[in-house]
Coordinates of C-alpha atoms in Angstrom, one line a residue:
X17 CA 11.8 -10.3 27.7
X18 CA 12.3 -11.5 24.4
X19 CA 14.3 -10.0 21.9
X20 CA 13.1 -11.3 18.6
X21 CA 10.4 -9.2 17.0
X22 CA 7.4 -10.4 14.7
X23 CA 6.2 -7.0 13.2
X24 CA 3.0 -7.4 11.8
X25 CA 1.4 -5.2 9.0
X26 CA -2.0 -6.2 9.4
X27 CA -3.9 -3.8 6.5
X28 CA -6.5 -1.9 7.6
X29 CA -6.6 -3.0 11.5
X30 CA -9.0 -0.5 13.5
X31 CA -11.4 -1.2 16.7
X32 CA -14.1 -1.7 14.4
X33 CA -12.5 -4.5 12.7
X34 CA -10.6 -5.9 16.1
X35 CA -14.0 -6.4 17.4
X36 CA -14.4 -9.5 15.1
X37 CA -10.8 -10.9 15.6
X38 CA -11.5 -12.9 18.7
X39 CA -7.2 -14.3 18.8
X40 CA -6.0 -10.8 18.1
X41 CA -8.3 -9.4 20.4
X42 CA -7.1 -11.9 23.3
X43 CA -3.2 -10.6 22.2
X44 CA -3.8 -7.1 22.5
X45 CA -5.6 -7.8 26.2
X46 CA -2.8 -10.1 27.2
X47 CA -0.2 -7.4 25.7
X48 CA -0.7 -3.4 25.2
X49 CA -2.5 -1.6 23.1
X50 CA -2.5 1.9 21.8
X51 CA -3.9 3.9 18.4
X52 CA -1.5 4.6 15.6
X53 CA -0.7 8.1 14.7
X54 CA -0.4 7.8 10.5
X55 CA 1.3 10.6 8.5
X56 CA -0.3 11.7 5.3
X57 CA -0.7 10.2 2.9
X58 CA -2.2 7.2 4.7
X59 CA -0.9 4.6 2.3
X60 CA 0.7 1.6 2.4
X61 CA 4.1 2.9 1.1
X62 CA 4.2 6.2 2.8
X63 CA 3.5 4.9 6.1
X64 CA 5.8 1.5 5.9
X65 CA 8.9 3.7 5.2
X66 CA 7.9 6.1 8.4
X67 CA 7.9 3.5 10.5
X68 CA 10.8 1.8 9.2
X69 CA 13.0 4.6 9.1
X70 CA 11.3 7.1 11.7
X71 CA 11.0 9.8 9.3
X72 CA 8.5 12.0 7.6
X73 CA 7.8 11.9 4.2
X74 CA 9.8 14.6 3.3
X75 CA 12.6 13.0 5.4
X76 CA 12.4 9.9 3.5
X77 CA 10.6 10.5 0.3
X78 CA 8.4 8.2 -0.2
X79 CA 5.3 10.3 -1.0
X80 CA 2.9 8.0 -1.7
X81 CA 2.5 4.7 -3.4
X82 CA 3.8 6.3 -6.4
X83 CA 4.5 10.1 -8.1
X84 CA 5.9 11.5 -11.3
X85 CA 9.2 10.9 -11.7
X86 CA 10.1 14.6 -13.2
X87 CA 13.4 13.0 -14.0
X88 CA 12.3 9.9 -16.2
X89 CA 9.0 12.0 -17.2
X90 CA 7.0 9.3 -16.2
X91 CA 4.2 8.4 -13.5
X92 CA 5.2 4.8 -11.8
X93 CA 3.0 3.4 -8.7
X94 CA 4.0 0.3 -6.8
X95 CA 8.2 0.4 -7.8
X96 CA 9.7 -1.7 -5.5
X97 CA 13.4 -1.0 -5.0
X98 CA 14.6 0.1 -1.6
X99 CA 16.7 2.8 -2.4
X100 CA 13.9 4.9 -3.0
X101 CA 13.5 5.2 0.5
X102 CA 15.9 7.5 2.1
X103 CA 17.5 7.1 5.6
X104 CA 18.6 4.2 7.6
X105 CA 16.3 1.1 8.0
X106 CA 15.1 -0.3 11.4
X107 CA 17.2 -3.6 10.9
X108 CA 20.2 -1.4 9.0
X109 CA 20.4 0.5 12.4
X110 CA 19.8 -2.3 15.0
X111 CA 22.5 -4.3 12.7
X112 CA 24.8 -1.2 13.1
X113 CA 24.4 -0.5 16.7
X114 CA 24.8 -5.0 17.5
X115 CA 27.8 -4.9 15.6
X116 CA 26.7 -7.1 12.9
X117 CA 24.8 -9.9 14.4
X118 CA 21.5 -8.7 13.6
X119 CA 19.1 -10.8 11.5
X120 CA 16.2 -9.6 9.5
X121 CA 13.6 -10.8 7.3
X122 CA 10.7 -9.5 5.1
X123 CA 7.7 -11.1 3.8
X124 CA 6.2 -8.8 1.9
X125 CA 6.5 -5.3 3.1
X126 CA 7.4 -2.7 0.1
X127 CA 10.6 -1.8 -1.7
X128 CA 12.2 -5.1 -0.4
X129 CA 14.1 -5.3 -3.8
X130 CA 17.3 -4.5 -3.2
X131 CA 16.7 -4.4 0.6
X132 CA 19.1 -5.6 3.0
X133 CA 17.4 -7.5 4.9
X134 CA 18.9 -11.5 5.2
X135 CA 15.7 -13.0 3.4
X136 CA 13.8 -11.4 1.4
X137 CA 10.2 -12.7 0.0
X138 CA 7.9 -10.3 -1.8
X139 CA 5.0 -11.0 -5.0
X140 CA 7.0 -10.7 -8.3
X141 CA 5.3 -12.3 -11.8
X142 CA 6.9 -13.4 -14.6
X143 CA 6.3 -11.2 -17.9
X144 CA 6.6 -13.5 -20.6
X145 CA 8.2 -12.5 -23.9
X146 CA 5.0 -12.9 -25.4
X147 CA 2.8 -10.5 -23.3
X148 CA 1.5 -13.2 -20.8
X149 CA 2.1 -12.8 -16.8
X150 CA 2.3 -15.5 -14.5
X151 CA 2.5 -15.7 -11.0
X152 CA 6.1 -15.7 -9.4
X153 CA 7.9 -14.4 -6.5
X154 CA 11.4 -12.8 -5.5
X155 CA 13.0 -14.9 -2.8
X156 CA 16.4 -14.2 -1.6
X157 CA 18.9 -16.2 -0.5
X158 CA 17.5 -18.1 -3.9
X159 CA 17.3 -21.3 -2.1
X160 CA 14.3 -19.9 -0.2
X161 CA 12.5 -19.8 -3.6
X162 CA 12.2 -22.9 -4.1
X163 CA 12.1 -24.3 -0.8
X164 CA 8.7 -22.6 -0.1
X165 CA 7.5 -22.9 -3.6
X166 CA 7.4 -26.8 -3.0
X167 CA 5.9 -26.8 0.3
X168 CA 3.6 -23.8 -0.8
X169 CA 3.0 -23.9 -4.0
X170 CA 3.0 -21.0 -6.3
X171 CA 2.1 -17.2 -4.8
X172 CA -1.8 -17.0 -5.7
X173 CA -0.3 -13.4 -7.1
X174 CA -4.4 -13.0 -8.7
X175 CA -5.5 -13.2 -5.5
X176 CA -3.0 -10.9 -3.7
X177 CA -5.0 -7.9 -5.6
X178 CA -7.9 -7.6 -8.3
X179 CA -11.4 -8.7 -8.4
X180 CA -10.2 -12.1 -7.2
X181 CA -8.4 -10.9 -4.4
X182 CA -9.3 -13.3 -1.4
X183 CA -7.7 -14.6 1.5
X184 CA -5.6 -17.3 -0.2
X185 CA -2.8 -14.8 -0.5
X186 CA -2.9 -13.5 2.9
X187 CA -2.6 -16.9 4.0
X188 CA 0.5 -17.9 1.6
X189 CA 2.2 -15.0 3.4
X190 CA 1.6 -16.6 6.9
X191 CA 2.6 -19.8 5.8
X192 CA 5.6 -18.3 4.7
X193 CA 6.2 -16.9 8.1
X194 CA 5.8 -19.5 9.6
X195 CA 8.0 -21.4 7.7
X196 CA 10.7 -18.6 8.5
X197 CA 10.1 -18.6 12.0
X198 CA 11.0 -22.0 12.4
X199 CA 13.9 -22.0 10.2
X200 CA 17.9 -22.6 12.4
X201 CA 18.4 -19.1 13.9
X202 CA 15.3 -18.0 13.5
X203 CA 15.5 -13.5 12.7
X204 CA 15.9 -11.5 15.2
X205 CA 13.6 -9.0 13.2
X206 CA 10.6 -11.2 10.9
X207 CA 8.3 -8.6 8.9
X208 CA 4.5 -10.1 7.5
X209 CA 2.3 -8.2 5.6
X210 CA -1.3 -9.7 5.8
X211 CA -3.2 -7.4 3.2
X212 CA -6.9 -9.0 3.5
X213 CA -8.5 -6.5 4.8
X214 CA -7.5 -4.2 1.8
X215 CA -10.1 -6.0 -0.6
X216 CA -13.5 -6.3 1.0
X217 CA -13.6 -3.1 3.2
X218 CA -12.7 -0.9 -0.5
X219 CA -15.3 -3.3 -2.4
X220 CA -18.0 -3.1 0.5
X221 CA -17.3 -1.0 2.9
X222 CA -15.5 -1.6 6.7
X223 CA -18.8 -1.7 8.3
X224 CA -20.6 -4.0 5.5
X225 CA -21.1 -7.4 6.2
X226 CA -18.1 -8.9 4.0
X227 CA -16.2 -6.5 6.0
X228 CA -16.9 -8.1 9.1
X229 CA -16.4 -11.4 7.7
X230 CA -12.9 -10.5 6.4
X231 CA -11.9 -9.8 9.9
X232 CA -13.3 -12.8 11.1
X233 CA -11.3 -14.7 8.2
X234 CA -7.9 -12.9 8.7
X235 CA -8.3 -13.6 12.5
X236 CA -8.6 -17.4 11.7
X237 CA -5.2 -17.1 9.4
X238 CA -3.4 -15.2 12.0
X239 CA -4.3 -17.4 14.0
X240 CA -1.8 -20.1 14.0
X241 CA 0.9 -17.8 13.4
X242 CA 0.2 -15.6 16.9
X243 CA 0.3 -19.3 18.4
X244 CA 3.5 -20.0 17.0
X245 CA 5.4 -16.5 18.0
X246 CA 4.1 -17.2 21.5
X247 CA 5.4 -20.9 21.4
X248 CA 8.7 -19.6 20.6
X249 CA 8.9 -16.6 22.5
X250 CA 8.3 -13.8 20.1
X251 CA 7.1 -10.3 20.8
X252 CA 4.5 -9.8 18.1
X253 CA 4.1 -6.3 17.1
X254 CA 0.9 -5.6 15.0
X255 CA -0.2 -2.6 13.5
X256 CA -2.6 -1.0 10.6
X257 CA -0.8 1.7 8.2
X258 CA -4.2 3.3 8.0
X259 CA -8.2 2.8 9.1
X260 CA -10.6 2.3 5.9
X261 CA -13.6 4.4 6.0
X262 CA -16.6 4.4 4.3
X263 CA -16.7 6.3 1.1
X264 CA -19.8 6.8 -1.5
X265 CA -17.8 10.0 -3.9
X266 CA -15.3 9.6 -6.6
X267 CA -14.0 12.7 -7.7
X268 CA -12.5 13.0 -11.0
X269 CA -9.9 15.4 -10.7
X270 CA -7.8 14.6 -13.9
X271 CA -10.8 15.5 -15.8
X272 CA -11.3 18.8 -14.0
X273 CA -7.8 19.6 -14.9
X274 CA -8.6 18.9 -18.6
X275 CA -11.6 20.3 -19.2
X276 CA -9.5 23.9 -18.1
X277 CA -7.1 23.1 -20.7
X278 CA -4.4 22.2 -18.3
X279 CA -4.4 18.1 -18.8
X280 CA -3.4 17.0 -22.3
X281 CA -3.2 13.8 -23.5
X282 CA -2.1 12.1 -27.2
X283 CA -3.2 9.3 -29.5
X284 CA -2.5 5.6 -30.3
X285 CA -4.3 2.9 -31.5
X286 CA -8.1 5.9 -31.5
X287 CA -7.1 5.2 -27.4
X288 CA -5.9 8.7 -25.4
X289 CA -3.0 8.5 -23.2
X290 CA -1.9 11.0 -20.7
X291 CA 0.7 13.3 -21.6
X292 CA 2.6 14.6 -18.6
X293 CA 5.5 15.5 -21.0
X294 CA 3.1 18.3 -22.2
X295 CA 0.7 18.8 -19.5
X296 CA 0.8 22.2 -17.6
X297 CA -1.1 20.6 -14.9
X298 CA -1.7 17.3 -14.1
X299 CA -2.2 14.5 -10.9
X300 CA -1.1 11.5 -10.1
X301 CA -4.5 10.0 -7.6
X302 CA -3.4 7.9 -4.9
X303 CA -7.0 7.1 -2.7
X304 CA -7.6 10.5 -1.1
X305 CA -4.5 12.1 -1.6
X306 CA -3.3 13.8 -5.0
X307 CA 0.0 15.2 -5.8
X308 CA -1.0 17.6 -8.8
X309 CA 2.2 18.4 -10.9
X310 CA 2.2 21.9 -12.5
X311 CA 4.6 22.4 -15.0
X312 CA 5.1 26.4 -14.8
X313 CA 4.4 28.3 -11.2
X314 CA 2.6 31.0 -13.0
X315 CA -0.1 28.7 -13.2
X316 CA 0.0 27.5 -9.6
X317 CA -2.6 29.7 -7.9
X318 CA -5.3 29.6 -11.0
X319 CA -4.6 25.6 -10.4
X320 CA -5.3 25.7 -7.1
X321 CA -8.4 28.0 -7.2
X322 CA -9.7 24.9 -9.7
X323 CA -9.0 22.4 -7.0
X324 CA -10.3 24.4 -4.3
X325 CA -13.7 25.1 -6.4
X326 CA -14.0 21.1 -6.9
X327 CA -16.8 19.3 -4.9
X328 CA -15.4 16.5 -2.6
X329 CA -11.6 18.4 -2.4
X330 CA -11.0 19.4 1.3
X331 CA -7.4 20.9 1.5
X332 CA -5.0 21.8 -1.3
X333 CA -1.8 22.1 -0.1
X334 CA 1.0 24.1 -1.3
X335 CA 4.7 24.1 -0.5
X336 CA 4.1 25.8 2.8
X337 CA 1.0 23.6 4.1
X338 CA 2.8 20.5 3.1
X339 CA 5.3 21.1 5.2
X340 CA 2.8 21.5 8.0
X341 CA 2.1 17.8 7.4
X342 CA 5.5 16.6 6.7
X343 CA 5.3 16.3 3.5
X344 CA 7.3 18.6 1.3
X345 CA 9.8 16.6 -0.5
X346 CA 10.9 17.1 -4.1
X347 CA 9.0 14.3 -4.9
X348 CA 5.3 15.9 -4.1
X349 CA 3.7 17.9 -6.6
X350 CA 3.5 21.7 -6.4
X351 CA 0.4 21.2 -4.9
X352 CA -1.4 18.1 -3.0
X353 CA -5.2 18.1 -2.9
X354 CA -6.6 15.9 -0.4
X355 CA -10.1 14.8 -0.6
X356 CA -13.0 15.2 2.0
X357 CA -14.2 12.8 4.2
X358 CA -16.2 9.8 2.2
X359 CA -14.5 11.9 -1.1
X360 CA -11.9 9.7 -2.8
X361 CA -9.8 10.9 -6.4
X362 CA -9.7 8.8 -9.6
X363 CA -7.0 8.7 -12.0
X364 CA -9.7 9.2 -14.8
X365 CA -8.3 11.8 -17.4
X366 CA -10.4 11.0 -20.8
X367 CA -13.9 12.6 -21.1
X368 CA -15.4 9.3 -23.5
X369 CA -14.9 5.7 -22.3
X370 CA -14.7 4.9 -25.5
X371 CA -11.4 6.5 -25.7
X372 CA -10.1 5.5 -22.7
X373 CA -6.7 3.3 -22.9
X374 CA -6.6 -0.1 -23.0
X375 CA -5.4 -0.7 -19.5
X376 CA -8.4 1.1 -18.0
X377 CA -10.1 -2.1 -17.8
X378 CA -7.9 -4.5 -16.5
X379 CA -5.9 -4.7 -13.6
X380 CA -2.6 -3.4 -14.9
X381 CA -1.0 -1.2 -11.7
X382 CA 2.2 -0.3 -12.9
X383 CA 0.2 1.6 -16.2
X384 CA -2.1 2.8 -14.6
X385 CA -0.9 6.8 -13.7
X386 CA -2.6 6.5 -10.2
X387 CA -4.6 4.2 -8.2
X388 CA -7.7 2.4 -9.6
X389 CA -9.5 0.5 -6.6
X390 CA -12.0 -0.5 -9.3
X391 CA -9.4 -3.1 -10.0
X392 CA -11.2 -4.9 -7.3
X393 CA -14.7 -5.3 -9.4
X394 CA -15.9 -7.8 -12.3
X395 CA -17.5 -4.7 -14.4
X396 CA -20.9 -5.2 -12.9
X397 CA -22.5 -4.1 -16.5
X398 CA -21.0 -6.8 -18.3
X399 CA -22.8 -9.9 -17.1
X400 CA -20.2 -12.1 -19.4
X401 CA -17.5 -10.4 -17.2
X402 CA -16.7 -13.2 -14.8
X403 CA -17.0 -15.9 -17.9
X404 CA -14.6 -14.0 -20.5
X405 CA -11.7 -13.9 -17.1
X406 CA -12.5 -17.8 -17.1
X407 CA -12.1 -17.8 -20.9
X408 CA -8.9 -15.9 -20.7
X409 CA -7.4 -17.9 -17.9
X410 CA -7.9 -20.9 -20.2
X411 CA -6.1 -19.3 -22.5
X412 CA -3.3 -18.3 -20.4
X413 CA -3.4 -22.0 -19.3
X414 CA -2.3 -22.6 -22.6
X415 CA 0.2 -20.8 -23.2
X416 CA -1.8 -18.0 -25.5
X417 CA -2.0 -14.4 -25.0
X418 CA -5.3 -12.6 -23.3
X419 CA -6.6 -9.7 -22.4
X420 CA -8.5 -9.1 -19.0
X421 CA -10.7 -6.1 -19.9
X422 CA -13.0 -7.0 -16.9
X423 CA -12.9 -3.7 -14.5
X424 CA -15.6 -1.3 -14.6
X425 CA -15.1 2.3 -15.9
X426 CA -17.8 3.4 -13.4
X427 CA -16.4 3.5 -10.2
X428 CA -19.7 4.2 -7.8
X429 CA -19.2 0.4 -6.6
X430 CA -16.1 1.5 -4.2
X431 CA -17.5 1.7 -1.1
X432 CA -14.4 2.4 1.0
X433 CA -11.3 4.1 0.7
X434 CA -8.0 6.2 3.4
X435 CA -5.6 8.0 2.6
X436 CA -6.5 11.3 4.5
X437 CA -5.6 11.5 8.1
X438 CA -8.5 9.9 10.5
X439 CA -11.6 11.9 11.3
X440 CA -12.9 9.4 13.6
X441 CA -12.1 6.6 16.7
X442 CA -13.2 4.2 13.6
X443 CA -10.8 4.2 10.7
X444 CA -7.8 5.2 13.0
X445 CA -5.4 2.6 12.9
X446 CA -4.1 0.7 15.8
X447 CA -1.2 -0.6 17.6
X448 CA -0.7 -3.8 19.6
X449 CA 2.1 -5.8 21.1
X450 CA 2.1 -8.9 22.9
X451 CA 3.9 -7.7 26.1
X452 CA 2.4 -5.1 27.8
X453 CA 6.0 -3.9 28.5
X454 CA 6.3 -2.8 24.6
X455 CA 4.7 0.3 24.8
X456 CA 5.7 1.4 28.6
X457 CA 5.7 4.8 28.8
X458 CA 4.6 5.6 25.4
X459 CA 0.8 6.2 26.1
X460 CA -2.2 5.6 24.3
X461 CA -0.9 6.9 21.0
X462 CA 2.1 6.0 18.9
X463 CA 2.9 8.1 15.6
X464 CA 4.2 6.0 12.9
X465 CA 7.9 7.2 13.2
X466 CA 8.5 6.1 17.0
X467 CA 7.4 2.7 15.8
X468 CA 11.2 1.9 15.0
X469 CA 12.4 3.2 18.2
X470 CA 10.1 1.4 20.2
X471 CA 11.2 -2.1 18.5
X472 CA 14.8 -0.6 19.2
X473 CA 14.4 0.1 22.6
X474 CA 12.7 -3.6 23.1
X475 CA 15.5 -5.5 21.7
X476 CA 17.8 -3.2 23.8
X477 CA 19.4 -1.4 20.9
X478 CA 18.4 2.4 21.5
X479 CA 15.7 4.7 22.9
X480 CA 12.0 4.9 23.1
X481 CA 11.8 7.9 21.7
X482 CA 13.0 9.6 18.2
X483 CA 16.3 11.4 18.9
X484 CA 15.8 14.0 16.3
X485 CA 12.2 16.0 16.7
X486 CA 12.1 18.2 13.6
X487 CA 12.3 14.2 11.8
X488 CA 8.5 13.6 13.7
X489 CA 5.4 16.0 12.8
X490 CA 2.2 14.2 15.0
X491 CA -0.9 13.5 13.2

């Protein structure tokens, strides 16, 4: 049995998509398989943290990929310092329980700023002084930076996410690993995150063609990588935060909000901003999941009565009914509306697109006040759309300012979406291992939160099962 542990966050991994992954598919007959049980939401940030620390999201608090920050009055998506997540780490306990000896690294998993992890590598541009961004990334011990910028080259950070996204990036990361695997002492604890079947299964669709082509493509990077851990003797853990399924309705609950008079927003530049400061009810959309933040209670049941009357809103959740689902932390809004199946929630919260902010079309994440998977489109209107981003990367090339105002304000294109908990075998997210031993006695499902145990219990540093049940609601 090996003790050293390649934990895999392979985006978007269901059946469906394991189908077309013919060196994954020969691990997970080799090894063991099982589904994953997700929490809600079913996003990237939410889920890595359960199964990091083995808590809920109101255990830990990360309740989605971003929220309102009633403190700085402020929404922020996509922060990326660890302390935001609450509780003890996987590697902070294994250390802990070894005495010390315990190594760790991350490539790419979230809020690894900060982390404490023994290397660190995770996408982080330069912003120039003069408005311009250029691709970078965070590498610590700072030695590592440069080591794998020269045998890399830079991080391909436009085509980690946008409408360039593409493989290129998912590869960087497992040439990284790689790289880190064969390093003297190689971790005892080596995390990857291979995001490329994020990009064409939102843009298409999971069962689309180019969805069955990214698998095909990620399989083929993997590849080496699942070659190398077995070479070396490395359990490989792999494993899908969430399925994507197939989705056809935005839902454009800011605006619902506003047209009640709830949503305000103010003026600069003739461009409307949201105004949470003033807002009596506003939401922060994260895929099919939205925290909705309502300012005085009185208002909460007329708010929810608005949500419930909304076409394409399944559940809305209060205090009580978030805590069915683990999710009742300080950090959710007063009430969390979740979208129904194929239904997904925009962030959109102006009523004329000429009026919209600047930011609305370009890829600008942390501005954004929610997700915008229309990021992942050239505006299919503007036929000079691909030719302008040329232009401006010509300019960037020189050294001037630009402006990429390339992503559609329509978003019917998105054609897949999660964040709701599975309805079906096909965007419920799996579980392999490459030793059938992993996942003795755990059965054909594994929720998120035993995920940590399980790697503990492998490398012989606790049991297979989570000490503390009230930590673990099953999805």
């Amino acid at each position: 049995m090996s003790s050293k542990v390649l934990l895999l966050d392979v985006v978007g991994l269901t059946a469906d998509a394991l189908r077309h992954m013919p060196r994954l598919s020969h691990l997970a007959r080799a090894g063991a398989r099982a589904e994953l049980g997700t929490v809600l939401p079913a996003v990237t940030c939410s889920v890595q943290s359960s199964v990091l620390t083995g808590r809920m999201p109101s255990s830990h608090g990360i309740v989605g990929n971003g929220w309102y920050f009633r403190e700085l009055g402020d929404v922020l998506l996509w922060r990326q310092h660890n302390r935001l997540v609450e509780g003890e780490k996987l590697w902070e306990t294994a250390r802990r329980r070894r005495g010390g000896d315990y190594t760790s690294a991350n490539l790419g998993w979230w809020y690894a700023m900060g982390a404490t992890t023994d290397l660190t590598v995770t996408p982080r541009p330069i912003y120039h002084a003069d408005g311009r961004k250029s691709p970078d990334f965070y590498a610590r011990p700072p030695a590592l930076h440069d080591e794998l910028r020269h045998e890399l080259g830079e991080f391909p950070l436009f085509q980690y996410w946008g409408p360039t996204a593409s493989i290129r990036s998912t590869q960087w990361i497992v040439d990284a690993t790689r790289r880190v695997l064969d390093r003297p002492g190689a971790p005892d604890l080596t995390m990857a995150y291979l995001p490329h079947l994020d990009y064409d299964h939102q843009r298409f669709g999971p069962d689309s063609p180019e969805g069955r082509r990214a698998a095909v493509e990620l399989d083929a990077a993997m590849a080496p990588l699942l070659d190398q851990a077995e070479a070396q003797d490395v359990t490989v853990v792999a494993l899908a935060e969430y399925g994507i399924a197939r989705a056809d309705r935005p839902v454009d609950v800011n605006r619902a909000l506003r047209r009640e008079g709830l949503l305000e927003v103010y003026v600069q530049d003739g461009r409307e901003q949201l105004d949470p400061w003033t807002s009596r009810a506003f939401a922060v959309a994260d895929h099919q999941v939205a925290h909705v933040y309502v300012a005085d209670p009185a208002d909460e049941a007329r708010v929810a009565a608005i949500l419930r009357d909304l076409p394409g809103v399944d559940e809305v959740l209060d205090r009580e009914a978030q805590a069915r689902y683990g999710l009742d932390h300080a950090r959710s809004g007063e009430l969390v509306a979740v979208a129904e199946p194929g239904a997904w929630f925009t962030y959109y919260f102006w009523l004329d697109d000429d009026r919209a902010p600047e930011y609305a079309r370009g890829v600008d994440i942390h501005r954004k006040p929610g997700y915008d998977p229309a990021e992942l489109f050239f505006d299919p209107a503007d036929r000079l759309a691909k030719a302008k981003a040329a232009g401006n990367l010509a300019r960037k090339a020189l050294g001037l300012r630009y402006a990429m105002s390339t992503v559609p304000l329509d978003p019917s294109c998105v054609r897949g979406t999660h964040g709701r908990l599975p309805d079906s075998a096909a965007d419920t997210p799996l579980l392999l291992a490459s030793d059938p031993r992993f996942l003795d006695g755990a059965g054909d499902r594994v929720h998120a939160t035993d995920v940590r145990d399980l790697v503990l219990h492998w490398q012989g540093l606790g049991a297979s099962a989570t000490s503390d049940p009230h930590e673990r609601i099953r999805a």
